[in-house]
Amino acid sequence: MTIHKHGSAHWSGDIKKGKGTVSTESGVLNQQPYGFNTRFEGEKGTNPEELIGAAHAACFSMALSLMLGEAGYTADSIDTTADVSLDKKEGGFAITKVALQSKVTVPGIDPQQFDGVIQKAKAGCPVSQLLNAEITLDYTLN
């Protein structure tokens, strides 16, 4: 089974003064502005790294929920952030790291068993598998 989802982007102008918009199939993002200033200078708007971080955090949280369920547990809460590092390299820029941080509340689970499940979720998350970057994970189990 293959599921297709799409996003789109429009860009006009040069890299420094140009402007772009991104949209998603669902309409959650609809011509959201992005540009050099939102990516590198902290201006209001989005950027590709922020979107990748949100996608990775969401995907990881869902993968963890699935794998906890397979182990017979249900999380009361999973709160994940993904810090995406964009570094200047020879020939341009590259996403070099993603630091996942997750705060999870799972009643009754053994911490050692939980560590095995969360590490499996990190490796099995489709977005983790997509990224050619170092992915680290720090978590708190409540």
PDB file of C-alpha atoms in Angstrom:
ATOM      1  CA  MET A   1       0.000   0.000   0.000  1.00  0.00           C
ATOM      2  CA  THR A   2       1.354   3.416  -0.950  1.00  0.00           C
ATOM      3  CA  ILE A   3      -0.072   6.609   0.475  1.00  0.00           C
ATOM      4  CA  HIS A   4       0.662   9.842  -1.358  1.00  0.00           C
ATOM      5  CA  LYS A   5       0.622  13.256   0.337  1.00  0.00           C
ATOM      6  CA  HIS A   6       1.929  16.399  -1.237  1.00  0.00           C
ATOM      7  CA  GLY A   7       3.108  19.846  -0.457  1.00  0.00           C
ATOM      8  CA  SER A   8       3.944  22.613  -2.865  1.00  0.00           C
ATOM      9  CA  ALA A   9       6.160  25.664  -2.953  1.00  0.00           C
ATOM     10  CA  HIS A  10       6.351  28.788  -5.090  1.00  0.00           C
ATOM     11  CA  TRP A  11       9.440  31.016  -5.297  1.00  0.00           C
ATOM     12  CA  SER A  12      10.207  34.210  -7.178  1.00  0.00           C
ATOM     13  CA  GLY A  13      13.291  36.411  -7.139  1.00  0.00           C
ATOM     14  CA  ASP A  14      16.877  35.949  -6.064  1.00  0.00           C
ATOM     15  CA  ILE A  15      17.980  34.118  -2.919  1.00  0.00           C
ATOM     16  CA  LYS A  16      18.323  37.181  -0.640  1.00  0.00           C
ATOM     17  CA  LYS A  17      15.359  39.326  -1.691  1.00  0.00           C
ATOM     18  CA  GLY A  18      13.127  36.693  -3.220  1.00  0.00           C
ATOM     19  CA  LYS A  19       9.991  35.429  -1.569  1.00  0.00           C
ATOM     20  CA  GLY A  20       8.233  32.112  -1.510  1.00  0.00           C
ATOM     21  CA  THR A  21       5.143  30.389  -0.197  1.00  0.00           C
ATOM     22  CA  VAL A  22       4.486  26.813   0.873  1.00  0.00           C
ATOM     23  CA  SER A  23       1.162  24.997   0.894  1.00  0.00           C
ATOM     24  CA  THR A  24      -0.015  21.555   1.922  1.00  0.00           C
ATOM     25  CA  GLU A  25      -2.617  19.304   0.366  1.00  0.00           C
ATOM     26  CA  SER A  26      -4.730  19.495   3.533  1.00  0.00           C
ATOM     27  CA  GLY A  27      -4.760  23.297   3.442  1.00  0.00           C
ATOM     28  CA  VAL A  28      -3.256  23.528   6.941  1.00  0.00           C
ATOM     29  CA  LEU A  29      -0.520  25.568   5.307  1.00  0.00           C
ATOM     30  CA  ASN A  30      -1.916  27.763   2.574  1.00  0.00           C
ATOM     31  CA  GLN A  31       0.595  30.054   0.904  1.00  0.00           C
ATOM     32  CA  GLN A  32       2.601  30.412   4.127  1.00  0.00           C
ATOM     33  CA  PRO A  33       5.477  32.825   3.442  1.00  0.00           C
ATOM     34  CA  TYR A  34       9.118  31.799   3.576  1.00  0.00           C
ATOM     35  CA  GLY A  35      12.369  33.276   2.362  1.00  0.00           C
ATOM     36  CA  PHE A  36      15.970  34.006   3.229  1.00  0.00           C
ATOM     37  CA  ASN A  37      14.854  36.240   6.077  1.00  0.00           C
ATOM     38  CA  THR A  38      12.587  33.580   7.646  1.00  0.00           C
ATOM     39  CA  ARG A  39      15.233  30.907   7.209  1.00  0.00           C
ATOM     40  CA  PHE A  40      18.386  32.716   8.297  1.00  0.00           C
ATOM     41  CA  GLU A  41      17.393  36.006   9.929  1.00  0.00           C
ATOM     42  CA  GLY A  42      14.557  35.125  12.319  1.00  0.00           C
ATOM     43  CA  GLU A  43      11.795  36.960  10.448  1.00  0.00           C
ATOM     44  CA  LYS A  44       8.211  35.800  10.939  1.00  0.00           C
ATOM     45  CA  GLY A  45       7.234  33.000   8.589  1.00  0.00           C
ATOM     46  CA  THR A  46       8.254  29.416   8.130  1.00  0.00           C
ATOM     47  CA  ASN A  47      11.260  27.620   6.671  1.00  0.00           C
ATOM     48  CA  PRO A  48      12.049  24.116   5.422  1.00  0.00           C
ATOM     49  CA  GLU A  49      13.941  23.101   8.576  1.00  0.00           C
ATOM     50  CA  GLU A  50      11.049  24.081  10.835  1.00  0.00           C
ATOM     51  CA  LEU A  51       8.670  22.039   8.689  1.00  0.00           C
ATOM     52  CA  ILE A  52      11.012  19.023   8.740  1.00  0.00           C
ATOM     53  CA  GLY A  53      11.277  19.329  12.527  1.00  0.00           C
ATOM     54  CA  ALA A  54       7.498  19.384  12.955  1.00  0.00           C
ATOM     55  CA  ALA A  55       7.105  16.428  10.593  1.00  0.00           C
ATOM     56  CA  HIS A  56       9.814  14.435  12.384  1.00  0.00           C
ATOM     57  CA  ALA A  57       8.376  15.132  15.862  1.00  0.00           C
ATOM     58  CA  ALA A  58       4.887  14.135  14.708  1.00  0.00           C
ATOM     59  CA  CYS A  59       6.051  10.995  12.915  1.00  0.00           C
ATOM     60  CA  PHE A  60       8.225   9.873  15.831  1.00  0.00           C
ATOM     61  CA  SER A  61       5.393  10.428  18.331  1.00  0.00           C
ATOM     62  CA  MET A  62       3.023   8.330  16.226  1.00  0.00           C
ATOM     63  CA  ALA A  63       5.641   5.583  15.759  1.00  0.00           C
ATOM     64  CA  LEU A  64       6.208   5.504  19.519  1.00  0.00           C
ATOM     65  CA  SER A  65       2.463   5.277  20.161  1.00  0.00           C
ATOM     66  CA  LEU A  66       2.187   2.374  17.712  1.00  0.00           C
ATOM     67  CA  MET A  67       5.118   0.487  19.212  1.00  0.00           C
ATOM     68  CA  LEU A  68       3.908   1.052  22.774  1.00  0.00           C
ATOM     69  CA  GLY A  69       0.553  -0.368  21.721  1.00  0.00           C
ATOM     70  CA  GLU A  70       2.263  -3.420  20.236  1.00  0.00           C
ATOM     71  CA  ALA A  71       3.956  -3.913  23.628  1.00  0.00           C
ATOM     72  CA  GLY A  72       0.590  -3.658  25.422  1.00  0.00           C
ATOM     73  CA  TYR A  73       0.833  -0.058  26.684  1.00  0.00           C
ATOM     74  CA  THR A  74      -0.927   3.213  25.969  1.00  0.00           C
ATOM     75  CA  ALA A  75       0.798   6.526  26.590  1.00  0.00           C
ATOM     76  CA  ASP A  76      -1.088   9.172  28.518  1.00  0.00           C
ATOM     77  CA  SER A  77       1.025  11.734  26.664  1.00  0.00           C
ATOM     78  CA  ILE A  78       3.914  12.000  24.218  1.00  0.00           C
ATOM     79  CA  ASP A  79       5.372  15.493  23.767  1.00  0.00           C
ATOM     80  CA  THR A  80       8.216  15.619  21.232  1.00  0.00           C
ATOM     81  CA  THR A  81      10.340  18.380  19.757  1.00  0.00           C
ATOM     82  CA  ALA A  82      12.854  18.030  16.942  1.00  0.00           C
ATOM     83  CA  ASP A  83      15.728  20.500  16.755  1.00  0.00           C
ATOM     84  CA  VAL A  84      16.997  20.519  13.159  1.00  0.00           C
ATOM     85  CA  SER A  85      20.586  21.716  12.572  1.00  0.00           C
ATOM     86  CA  LEU A  86      21.368  23.410   9.270  1.00  0.00           C
ATOM     87  CA  ASP A  87      25.125  23.830   8.873  1.00  0.00           C
ATOM     88  CA  LYS A  88      27.252  25.517   6.240  1.00  0.00           C
ATOM     89  CA  LYS A  89      29.369  22.930   4.464  1.00  0.00           C
ATOM     90  CA  GLU A  90      31.582  22.949   1.431  1.00  0.00           C
ATOM     91  CA  GLY A  91      29.342  23.677  -1.528  1.00  0.00           C
ATOM     92  CA  GLY A  92      26.383  25.015   0.465  1.00  0.00           C
ATOM     93  CA  PHE A  93      24.275  24.018   3.434  1.00  0.00           C
ATOM     94  CA  ALA A  94      23.215  20.635   4.804  1.00  0.00           C
ATOM     95  CA  ILE A  95      20.904  19.338   7.500  1.00  0.00           C
ATOM     96  CA  THR A  96      23.467  17.591   9.672  1.00  0.00           C
ATOM     97  CA  LYS A  97      21.594  16.690  12.851  1.00  0.00           C
ATOM     98  CA  VAL A  98      18.160  16.277  14.297  1.00  0.00           C
ATOM     99  CA  ALA A  99      17.880  16.191  18.094  1.00  0.00           C
ATOM    100  CA  LEU A 100      14.646  14.587  19.198  1.00  0.00           C
ATOM    101  CA  GLN A 101      13.510  15.306  22.733  1.00  0.00           C
ATOM    102  CA  SER A 102      10.443  13.530  24.045  1.00  0.00           C
ATOM    103  CA  LYS A 103       8.598  13.679  27.362  1.00  0.00           C
ATOM    104  CA  VAL A 104       6.439  10.594  27.700  1.00  0.00           C
ATOM    105  CA  THR A 105       3.976   9.415  30.327  1.00  0.00           C
ATOM    106  CA  VAL A 106       3.224   5.684  30.150  1.00  0.00           C
ATOM    107  CA  PRO A 107       1.539   4.056  33.148  1.00  0.00           C
ATOM    108  CA  GLY A 108       3.069   0.804  34.379  1.00  0.00           C
ATOM    109  CA  ILE A 109       5.933   0.368  31.909  1.00  0.00           C
ATOM    110  CA  ASP A 110       9.360  -0.805  33.060  1.00  0.00           C
ATOM    111  CA  PRO A 111      12.015   1.839  32.224  1.00  0.00           C
ATOM    112  CA  GLN A 112      14.298  -0.727  30.559  1.00  0.00           C
ATOM    113  CA  GLN A 113      11.455  -2.040  28.408  1.00  0.00           C
ATOM    114  CA  PHE A 114      10.506   1.547  27.559  1.00  0.00           C
ATOM    115  CA  ASP A 115      14.057   2.314  26.437  1.00  0.00           C
ATOM    116  CA  GLY A 116      13.900  -0.602  23.996  1.00  0.00           C
ATOM    117  CA  VAL A 117      10.543   0.560  22.632  1.00  0.00           C
ATOM    118  CA  ILE A 118      11.549   4.224  22.222  1.00  0.00           C
ATOM    119  CA  GLN A 119      14.842   3.330  20.520  1.00  0.00           C
ATOM    120  CA  LYS A 120      12.894   1.087  18.125  1.00  0.00           C
ATOM    121  CA  ALA A 121      10.511   3.980  17.433  1.00  0.00           C
ATOM    122  CA  LYS A 122      13.438   6.306  16.667  1.00  0.00           C
ATOM    123  CA  ALA A 123      14.879   3.827  14.169  1.00  0.00           C
ATOM    124  CA  GLY A 124      11.528   2.815  12.682  1.00  0.00           C
ATOM    125  CA  CYS A 125      10.015   6.267  12.204  1.00  0.00           C
ATOM    126  CA  PRO A 126       9.649   6.848   8.424  1.00  0.00           C
ATOM    127  CA  VAL A 127      10.989  10.413   8.709  1.00  0.00           C
ATOM    128  CA  SER A 128      14.051   9.177  10.650  1.00  0.00           C
ATOM    129  CA  GLN A 129      14.688   6.713   7.853  1.00  0.00           C
ATOM    130  CA  LEU A 130      14.388   9.476   5.246  1.00  0.00           C
ATOM    131  CA  LEU A 131      16.912  11.884   6.747  1.00  0.00           C
ATOM    132  CA  ASN A 132      20.612  11.620   5.959  1.00  0.00           C
ATOM    133  CA  ALA A 133      21.608  13.213   9.260  1.00  0.00           C
ATOM    134  CA  GLU A 134      22.739  12.230  12.733  1.00  0.00           C
ATOM    135  CA  ILE A 135      19.591  11.691  14.788  1.00  0.00           C
ATOM    136  CA  THR A 136      19.900  11.827  18.558  1.00  0.00           C
ATOM    137  CA  LEU A 137      17.226  11.131  21.147  1.00  0.00           C
ATOM    138  CA  ASP A 138      16.848  12.372  24.696  1.00  0.00           C
ATOM    139  CA  TYR A 139      13.754  11.455  26.658  1.00  0.00           C
ATOM    140  CA  THR A 140      12.053  11.678  30.011  1.00  0.00           C
ATOM    141  CA  LEU A 141       9.733   8.897  31.123  1.00  0.00           C
ATOM    142  CA  ASN A 142       7.153   9.921  33.723  1.00  0.00           C
TER     143      ASN A 142
END
